[in-house]
CSV table of C-alpha atoms in Angstrom, one decimal:
chain,number,residue,atom,x,y,z
A,1,MET,CA,-25.7,-39.2,20.0
A,2,ALA,CA,-23.1,-37.7,22.0
A,3,ARG,CA,-20.4,-39.9,19.6
A,4,GLN,CA,-22.4,-38.7,16.5
A,5,THR,CA,-22.3,-35.3,17.9
A,6,GLN,CA,-18.3,-35.9,18.7
A,7,LEU,CA,-17.9,-36.7,14.9
A,8,VAL,CA,-19.6,-33.8,13.6
A,9,LEU,CA,-17.6,-31.7,15.6
A,10,ARG,CA,-14.1,-33.6,14.9
A,11,VAL,CA,-15.0,-33.3,10.8
A,12,ALA,CA,-15.7,-29.6,11.5
A,13,SER,CA,-12.9,-28.9,12.7
A,14,LEU,CA,-10.7,-30.7,10.5
A,15,ALA,CA,-12.7,-28.6,7.9
A,16,SER,CA,-12.0,-25.5,9.0
A,17,PHE,CA,-8.3,-26.0,9.4
A,18,LEU,CA,-8.1,-27.6,5.4
A,19,PHE,CA,-9.8,-24.4,4.8
A,20,ILE,CA,-7.3,-21.8,6.6
A,21,LEU,CA,-4.6,-24.1,5.8
A,22,LEU,CA,-5.9,-24.0,1.6
A,23,ARG,CA,-6.4,-20.1,1.6
A,24,LEU,CA,-2.9,-19.8,3.6
A,25,PHE,CA,-1.0,-21.3,0.7
A,26,GLY,CA,-3.3,-19.4,-2.1
A,27,VAL,CA,-5.1,-22.6,-3.1
A,28,PHE,CA,-8.3,-21.2,-3.4
A,29,LYS,CA,-7.8,-17.6,-4.5
A,30,ALA,CA,-7.2,-18.5,-8.1
A,31,GLN,CA,-10.8,-19.3,-8.4
A,32,GLN,CA,-11.5,-16.0,-6.3
A,33,GLN,CA,-9.2,-13.4,-8.1
A,34,PRO,CA,-7.5,-14.2,-11.1
A,35,HIS,CA,-4.6,-12.7,-12.1
A,36,GLN,CA,-4.7,-10.3,-14.8
A,37,ASP,CA,-2.7,-12.2,-17.2
A,38,GLY,CA,-5.8,-14.6,-17.1
A,39,LEU,CA,-3.9,-17.4,-15.2
A,40,ASN,CA,-4.5,-19.9,-12.9
A,41,GLU,CA,-2.2,-19.2,-10.0
A,42,LYS,CA,-2.0,-23.2,-9.8
A,43,THR,CA,-0.5,-23.4,-12.8
A,44,ARG,CA,2.1,-20.3,-12.2
A,45,GLU,CA,5.6,-20.1,-12.7
A,46,ILE,CA,7.1,-18.8,-10.6
A,47,HIS,CA,11.1,-17.6,-11.2
A,48,ILE,CA,13.4,-17.2,-7.8
A,49,ALA,CA,17.0,-15.7,-8.3
A,50,ALA,CA,19.8,-16.0,-4.8
A,51,ALA,CA,23.6,-15.4,-5.1
A,52,VAL,CA,25.2,-18.1,-3.5
A,53,CYS,CA,28.6,-17.7,-2.3
A,54,GLY,CA,30.9,-18.6,0.6
A,55,ASN,CA,29.5,-20.5,3.4
A,56,ARG,CA,26.2,-19.6,2.5
A,57,ALA,CA,24.8,-23.0,0.6
A,58,THR,CA,22.9,-24.4,3.7
A,59,GLN,CA,21.2,-21.5,4.2
A,60,ALA,CA,20.4,-21.0,0.2
A,61,LEU,CA,18.9,-24.7,0.0
A,62,VAL,CA,16.7,-24.2,3.0
A,63,MET,CA,15.0,-21.0,1.3
A,64,MET,CA,14.3,-23.6,-1.5
A,65,LYS,CA,13.2,-26.1,0.3
A,66,SER,CA,10.6,-23.5,2.1
A,67,ALA,CA,9.5,-22.3,-1.1
A,68,LEU,CA,8.8,-25.5,-2.3
A,69,ILE,CA,6.9,-27.0,0.5
A,70,MET,CA,4.8,-23.5,0.8
A,71,CYS,CA,3.5,-24.2,-2.6
A,72,SER,CA,2.7,-26.4,-5.5
A,73,ASN,CA,3.6,-24.3,-8.5
A,74,PHE,CA,6.5,-25.2,-10.8
A,75,ILE,CA,9.5,-23.0,-9.8
A,76,ARG,CA,12.5,-22.2,-11.6
A,77,PHE,CA,15.5,-21.2,-9.2
A,78,THR,CA,18.8,-19.3,-10.7
A,79,LEU,CA,21.5,-19.2,-8.7
A,80,PHE,CA,25.0,-17.1,-8.9
A,81,VAL,CA,27.3,-19.2,-7.1
A,82,ASP,CA,31.4,-19.4,-6.7
A,83,SER,CA,33.1,-22.7,-7.1
A,84,GLU,CA,32.8,-23.5,-3.2
A,85,THR,CA,29.2,-23.6,-3.5
A,86,SER,CA,28.2,-24.9,-6.4
A,87,ASN,CA,29.1,-28.9,-5.7
A,88,VAL,CA,27.5,-28.4,-2.6
A,89,LEU,CA,24.3,-27.4,-3.8
A,90,ASN,CA,24.4,-29.6,-6.9
A,91,GLU,CA,25.1,-32.8,-4.4
A,92,THR,CA,22.3,-32.0,-2.0
A,93,ILE,CA,19.3,-31.2,-4.5
A,94,ARG,CA,20.4,-34.2,-6.6
A,95,LEU,CA,19.1,-36.0,-3.7
A,96,TRP,CA,15.6,-34.4,-3.0
A,97,PRO,CA,12.2,-36.4,-3.7
A,98,ASP,CA,11.7,-37.0,-7.9
A,99,ASN,CA,8.1,-35.5,-7.1
A,100,ILE,CA,10.1,-32.3,-5.7
A,101,LEU,CA,13.0,-31.8,-8.6
A,102,LYS,CA,9.6,-32.5,-11.0
A,103,ARG,CA,8.4,-29.1,-9.1
A,104,MET,CA,11.7,-27.1,-9.8
A,105,SER,CA,14.1,-26.3,-12.3
A,106,LEU,CA,17.6,-25.2,-11.5
A,107,ASP,CA,20.1,-23.3,-13.2
A,108,MET,CA,23.4,-22.4,-11.9
A,109,ARG,CA,25.2,-19.4,-13.0
A,110,PRO,CA,28.9,-18.5,-12.2
A,111,VAL,CA,29.2,-15.0,-10.5
A,112,SER,CA,29.4,-11.9,-12.9
A,113,PHE,CA,30.1,-8.1,-12.0
A,114,PRO,CA,31.0,-5.5,-14.7
A,115,LYS,CA,34.3,-5.3,-16.0
A,116,GLY,CA,36.9,-3.2,-14.3
A,117,ASN,CA,35.8,-3.1,-11.2
A,118,ALA,CA,34.3,-6.5,-10.3
A,119,ASP,CA,36.0,-7.5,-7.1
A,120,GLU,CA,35.0,-4.3,-5.9
A,121,TRP,CA,31.3,-5.3,-6.6
A,122,LYS,CA,32.0,-8.7,-5.1
A,123,THR,CA,33.1,-7.8,-1.8
A,124,LEU,CA,30.8,-4.8,-1.4
A,125,PHE,CA,28.8,-6.1,1.3
A,126,LYS,CA,28.4,-9.9,1.6
A,127,PRO,CA,29.8,-12.4,-0.5
A,128,CYS,CA,28.6,-11.8,-4.1
A,129,SER,CA,25.1,-9.9,-3.0
A,130,SER,CA,25.5,-6.6,-5.3
A,131,VAL,CA,24.4,-9.8,-8.5
A,132,ARG,CA,21.2,-8.2,-7.5
A,133,LEU,CA,22.0,-5.0,-8.7
A,134,PHE,CA,23.0,-6.2,-12.1
A,135,LEU,CA,20.3,-8.8,-13.1
A,136,PRO,CA,18.6,-7.0,-15.4
A,137,ASN,CA,21.6,-7.3,-17.6
A,138,LEU,CA,22.3,-10.5,-16.4
A,139,LEU,CA,18.9,-12.3,-17.2
A,140,LYS,CA,17.7,-10.3,-20.4
A,141,LYS,CA,15.6,-12.6,-21.9
A,142,GLU,CA,13.8,-12.8,-18.3
A,143,ASP,CA,10.7,-10.0,-17.7
A,144,SER,CA,10.5,-10.6,-14.0
A,145,ILE,CA,11.8,-12.7,-11.1
A,146,LEU,CA,11.5,-12.8,-7.4
A,147,TYR,CA,15.3,-12.1,-5.7
A,148,MET,CA,15.9,-13.4,-2.2
A,149,ASP,CA,18.3,-13.3,-0.1
A,150,VAL,CA,19.8,-16.9,1.2
A,151,ASP,CA,19.0,-15.6,4.7
A,152,THR,CA,15.0,-16.1,4.0
A,153,VAL,CA,12.6,-18.4,4.2
A,154,PHE,CA,9.0,-18.7,3.2
A,155,LEU,CA,6.2,-19.4,5.5
A,156,SER,CA,3.3,-19.3,3.3
A,157,SER,CA,3.1,-19.6,-0.6
A,158,PRO,CA,5.4,-17.3,-2.9
A,159,LEU,CA,2.3,-16.6,-5.0
A,160,HIS,CA,1.5,-13.8,-2.2
A,161,ILE,CA,4.8,-12.3,-3.2
A,162,TRP,CA,4.7,-12.6,-6.8
A,163,GLN,CA,1.1,-11.6,-7.2
A,164,HIS,CA,2.6,-8.1,-6.9
A,165,LEU,CA,4.0,-7.9,-10.2
A,166,SER,CA,0.4,-7.5,-11.4
A,167,LYS,CA,-0.4,-4.4,-8.7
A,168,MET,CA,2.3,-2.2,-10.2
A,169,ASN,CA,1.4,0.5,-12.2
A,170,THR,CA,2.6,1.4,-15.2
A,171,THR,CA,5.9,3.4,-13.6
A,172,GLN,CA,6.7,1.0,-10.6
A,173,MET,CA,9.4,-1.3,-11.9
A,174,VAL,CA,10.4,-2.8,-8.1
A,175,ALA,CA,8.8,-3.8,-4.8
A,176,LEU,CA,10.9,-3.9,-1.9
A,177,GLY,CA,9.3,-3.8,1.7
A,178,PRO,CA,10.2,-1.6,5.0
A,179,GLU,CA,13.1,-1.8,6.7
A,180,THR,CA,11.5,-0.8,9.9
A,181,GLN,CA,8.5,1.2,10.9
A,182,ASP,CA,10.3,2.7,14.1
A,183,TYR,CA,12.6,5.8,14.1
A,184,THR,CA,14.2,5.0,17.2
A,185,ILE,CA,15.8,1.6,15.5
A,186,GLY,CA,16.1,2.8,12.2
A,187,TRP,CA,19.4,2.5,10.8
A,188,TYR,CA,18.7,5.0,8.0
A,189,PRO,CA,17.2,8.1,10.0
A,190,GLN,CA,19.3,7.5,12.3
A,191,PHE,CA,23.3,7.0,10.9
A,192,THR,CA,23.1,7.1,7.4
A,193,ASN,CA,25.1,10.2,5.6
A,194,HIS,CA,23.5,9.3,2.3
A,195,PRO,CA,19.9,9.6,0.5
A,196,TYR,CA,17.6,6.7,1.2
A,197,TYR,CA,13.5,6.2,0.4
A,198,GLY,CA,11.3,7.8,2.0
A,199,LYS,CA,11.0,8.2,6.1
A,200,TYR,CA,12.6,4.8,7.3
A,201,GLY,CA,13.9,3.3,3.8
A,202,VAL,CA,13.7,-0.2,2.3
A,203,ASN,CA,15.1,-3.4,3.0
A,204,ALA,CA,16.3,-5.3,-0.2
A,205,GLY,CA,16.6,-8.9,1.0
A,206,VAL,CA,13.4,-9.8,-1.0
A,207,MET,CA,13.2,-8.0,-4.4
A,208,LEU,CA,10.4,-8.5,-6.5
A,209,MET,CA,11.8,-6.9,-10.1
A,210,ASN,CA,9.9,-6.1,-13.3
A,211,LEU,CA,13.3,-6.5,-15.0
A,212,THR,CA,11.9,-5.7,-18.7
A,213,LYS,CA,10.8,-2.1,-16.8
A,214,MET,CA,14.1,-1.9,-15.3
A,215,ARG,CA,16.1,-2.0,-18.7
A,216,GLN,CA,14.1,0.4,-20.4
A,217,PHE,CA,15.0,2.8,-17.1
A,218,GLY,CA,18.8,2.1,-17.9
A,219,TRP,CA,19.0,0.5,-14.2
A,220,GLU,CA,22.9,-0.3,-14.5
A,221,LYS,CA,23.9,3.1,-15.5
A,222,TYR,CA,21.7,4.7,-12.0
A,223,VAL,CA,23.7,2.1,-10.0
A,224,ILE,CA,27.1,3.0,-11.6
A,225,HIS,CA,26.4,6.7,-11.0
A,226,VAL,CA,24.9,6.5,-7.3
A,227,TYR,CA,27.9,4.2,-6.8
A,228,GLU,CA,30.5,6.3,-7.5
A,229,GLN,CA,29.1,9.4,-5.8
A,230,TYR,CA,28.0,7.9,-2.4
A,231,LYS,CA,30.4,4.6,-2.2
A,232,ASN,CA,32.2,6.2,0.4
A,233,ARG,CA,28.9,7.1,2.8
A,234,ILE,CA,27.6,3.7,2.3
A,235,LEU,CA,27.6,0.7,5.1
A,236,TRP,CA,24.7,-1.8,3.6
A,237,GLY,CA,26.4,-2.2,0.1
A,238,ASP,CA,23.8,-2.7,-2.7
A,239,GLN,CA,21.1,-2.1,0.0
A,240,ASP,CA,22.3,1.5,0.4
A,241,VAL,CA,22.8,1.8,-4.2
A,242,ILE,CA,19.1,0.7,-4.3
A,243,ASN,CA,17.8,3.4,-1.2
A,244,ALA,CA,19.5,6.0,-3.0
A,245,ILE,CA,18.1,5.1,-6.8
A,246,PHE,CA,14.6,5.6,-5.3
A,247,HIS,CA,15.2,8.6,-3.0
A,248,PHE,CA,15.4,10.0,-6.2
A,249,HIS,CA,12.9,7.9,-8.0
A,250,PRO,CA,10.5,7.4,-5.5
A,251,GLU,CA,7.6,6.8,-8.2
A,252,LYS,CA,9.5,3.7,-9.7
A,253,LEU,CA,8.6,1.6,-6.0
A,254,TYR,CA,6.0,-0.6,-4.8
A,255,VAL,CA,5.9,-1.2,-1.6
A,256,PHE,CA,4.5,-4.4,-0.3
A,257,PRO,CA,3.5,-4.9,3.6
A,258,CYS,CA,6.0,-5.5,6.4
A,259,HIS,CA,4.8,-9.2,6.7
A,260,HIS,CA,6.1,-10.2,3.1
A,261,ASN,CA,9.4,-9.3,4.3
A,262,TYR,CA,9.5,-9.9,8.0
A,263,VAL,CA,12.9,-8.5,9.5
A,264,PRO,CA,14.6,-9.2,12.7
A,265,GLY,CA,13.8,-5.1,13.6
A,266,GLN,CA,9.8,-5.4,13.5
A,267,CYS,CA,9.8,-8.0,16.8
A,268,SER,CA,13.6,-7.5,18.2
A,269,GLU,CA,12.0,-4.7,20.9
A,270,THR,CA,8.5,-4.6,20.2
A,271,SER,CA,5.8,-6.2,17.7
A,272,LEU,CA,6.3,-3.2,14.6
A,273,CYS,CA,4.1,-4.8,11.7
A,274,GLN,CA,0.8,-5.0,12.9
A,275,GLU,CA,-0.4,-7.3,9.4
A,276,ALA,CA,2.3,-10.0,11.0
A,277,GLU,CA,-0.2,-10.4,13.9
A,278,GLN,CA,-3.1,-10.0,11.8
A,279,GLN,CA,-2.5,-11.9,8.5
A,280,GLY,CA,0.2,-14.2,9.7
A,281,ILE,CA,4.2,-13.7,8.4
A,282,TYR,CA,4.9,-14.3,4.2
A,283,ILE,CA,8.5,-14.5,4.9
A,284,ILE,CA,10.7,-13.9,7.5
A,285,HIS,CA,14.4,-12.4,6.7
A,286,GLY,CA,16.7,-13.5,9.5
A,287,TYR,CA,19.3,-10.8,8.5
A,288,ALA,CA,22.3,-10.4,10.9
A,289,ASP,CA,22.6,-14.0,11.6
A,290,ALA,CA,19.1,-14.4,13.0
A,291,PHE,CA,18.5,-17.6,12.3
A,292,ILE,CA,21.9,-19.0,13.6
A,293,SER,CA,22.6,-16.6,16.2
A,294,ASP,CA,20.9,-16.9,19.9
A,295,GLN,CA,20.5,-13.3,19.6
A,296,LEU,CA,16.7,-14.1,18.7
A,297,PRO,CA,16.0,-17.5,19.5
A,298,ALA,CA,12.1,-17.3,18.0
A,299,LEU,CA,13.5,-16.5,14.5
A,300,LYS,CA,16.0,-19.4,15.1
A,301,ALA,CA,13.7,-21.5,16.1
A,302,ILE,CA,11.7,-21.2,12.6
A,303,TYR,CA,14.5,-21.7,10.7
A,304,THR,CA,15.8,-24.9,12.5
A,305,SER,CA,12.0,-26.2,12.0
A,306,ILE,CA,12.3,-25.9,8.6
A,307,GLN,CA,15.9,-27.0,7.8
A,308,GLN,CA,15.0,-30.0,10.1
A,309,HIS,CA,11.5,-31.0,7.8
A,310,SER,CA,11.7,-33.8,5.5
A,311,PHE,CA,10.1,-33.1,2.2
A,312,GLY,CA,7.8,-36.3,3.1
A,313,ASP,CA,6.0,-35.5,6.0
A,314,ASN,CA,3.0,-32.8,5.8
A,315,LEU,CA,2.6,-29.0,6.9
A,316,GLN,CA,0.3,-29.8,9.6
A,317,MET,CA,3.5,-31.8,11.8
A,318,LEU,CA,6.3,-28.6,10.5
A,319,PHE,CA,4.0,-26.4,11.9
A,320,VAL,CA,3.5,-28.2,15.5
A,321,ASN,CA,7.1,-29.1,15.2
A,322,MET,CA,7.5,-24.8,15.2
A,323,LYS,CA,5.7,-24.2,17.9
A,324,GLU,CA,7.3,-27.0,20.0
A,325,ASN,CA,10.4,-25.2,19.4
A,326,LEU,CA,9.2,-21.7,19.4
A,327,MET,CA,7.6,-22.7,23.6
A,328,LYS,CA,11.3,-24.2,24.2
A,329,THR,CA,12.5,-20.3,23.5
A,330,PRO,CA,12.6,-17.7,26.3
A,331,THR,CA,9.4,-15.1,26.2
A,332,SER,CA,10.0,-12.4,23.8
A,333,SER,CA,8.1,-10.1,21.2
A,334,CYS,CA,9.5,-12.3,18.5
A,335,ARG,CA,8.3,-15.3,20.3
A,336,LYS,CA,4.4,-13.8,20.7
A,337,VAL,CA,4.6,-12.6,16.9
A,338,MET,CA,5.8,-16.3,15.3
A,339,SER,CA,3.1,-17.8,17.9
A,340,SER,CA,0.2,-15.6,16.1
A,341,PHE,CA,0.9,-17.0,13.0
A,342,LEU,CA,0.9,-20.2,14.2
A,343,LYS,CA,-2.3,-20.1,15.9
A,344,LEU,CA,-3.8,-19.6,12.3
A,345,VAL,CA,-2.9,-23.0,11.2
A,346,LEU,CA,-3.1,-25.0,14.2
A,347,MET,CA,-6.7,-24.7,14.8
A,348,VAL,CA,-6.8,-28.8,15.4
A,349,SER,CA,-5.8,-30.2,18.9
C-alpha cells in the first residue's frame, strides 16, 4: 500500500509539473481562448526581427535560441546585419539540429538607412539599433513583426507577446513595456530634456509593431521630424525618438505589462514588477551589458544558462541549471524575483 501511495504521489506530481509547464509555454491556451483570427496558436507563425552589428552576434544567437526552445511554433527571423556579423551567424546557425532548422527561416539583409544621413542614423545609439525606426518601409510586404534587441532572452513562449497584436484597438499600432515604475530611479522623469511617454517613459527593446498601421500613420515622417527637432537633447537614440512620438500620440501606443520586457531597473534596487513575481517573467532584457557584466549576477546567470543549453536537452534541465547558477550568485532582489519564476516550473523534486 505504501508503495502504491508513493507511486500515485509521484505520478500526480509529474502531471502537475507538465500541466504548469504546458500552460506556461502556451500549449493549452489555444484550446481555451483562440485568437480573433481563428488560427490555432500551435500553428501560428511568429516573425521576429533584430539588428545585429559589431560584436553582437553571440547575443543575437542566444536570443534566437531562447525563442526556439520556448515554443514549437515556426519562427521567421529577419536580421539586419553588417559584414562583420553575417558570416558568424551563418556559420553557427547552419550547425543547429535539423529539427530546429525545420521550425525556422532566416532572412539576413544588409543594414539600410534613409539616404543623406545614413551614417548619422547608424551610430545614433548602439550600432544599427535605429533600424527599428524604419522597419515599416524596410519590410513593406509585412503586416506585423516583433522587434527584439539582441540583449534579450525569452523565458516563455514568444506567443505570450505576439498575442497582444490581437488585443490592440483600431488606433494602437505599437506595443511597448514600461522603462521603469519608480520616479526615484527613472531616467526619463529625472534626467531627460525632451518629451517622453507617460510618467516614466517606455523601453523599446521589445517592440511589437503593426507595420500596416504604422505606414498608414506616416511613421517615418514623424521619426525624421522628431529627430531633427530634438537630436541635440536625446541620449538613448532611437528609444528617445519613439518616446517623443508617443508623447504627442499616446493613443497610438499599447503598453503591455512589465514582465513582458523585464528590464534590470525592475529589480536592481527593489522589486518593482509585481506581475513578474506573480505570473513569472516572459522576456528578460539585459540592457547596459547586464548579461555579460558582473553588476547584476542573477541576470547573468539566467543568460549564461540559456547560452550553455543544448537544443537536445529538455526544458526541465534548463530550469534546473538556471536554479543552480542562481544559487551561486549573491543574495539580491533580482535573484529573489528570478527564483520566484523558477518555482513555477520546478515543482517536482
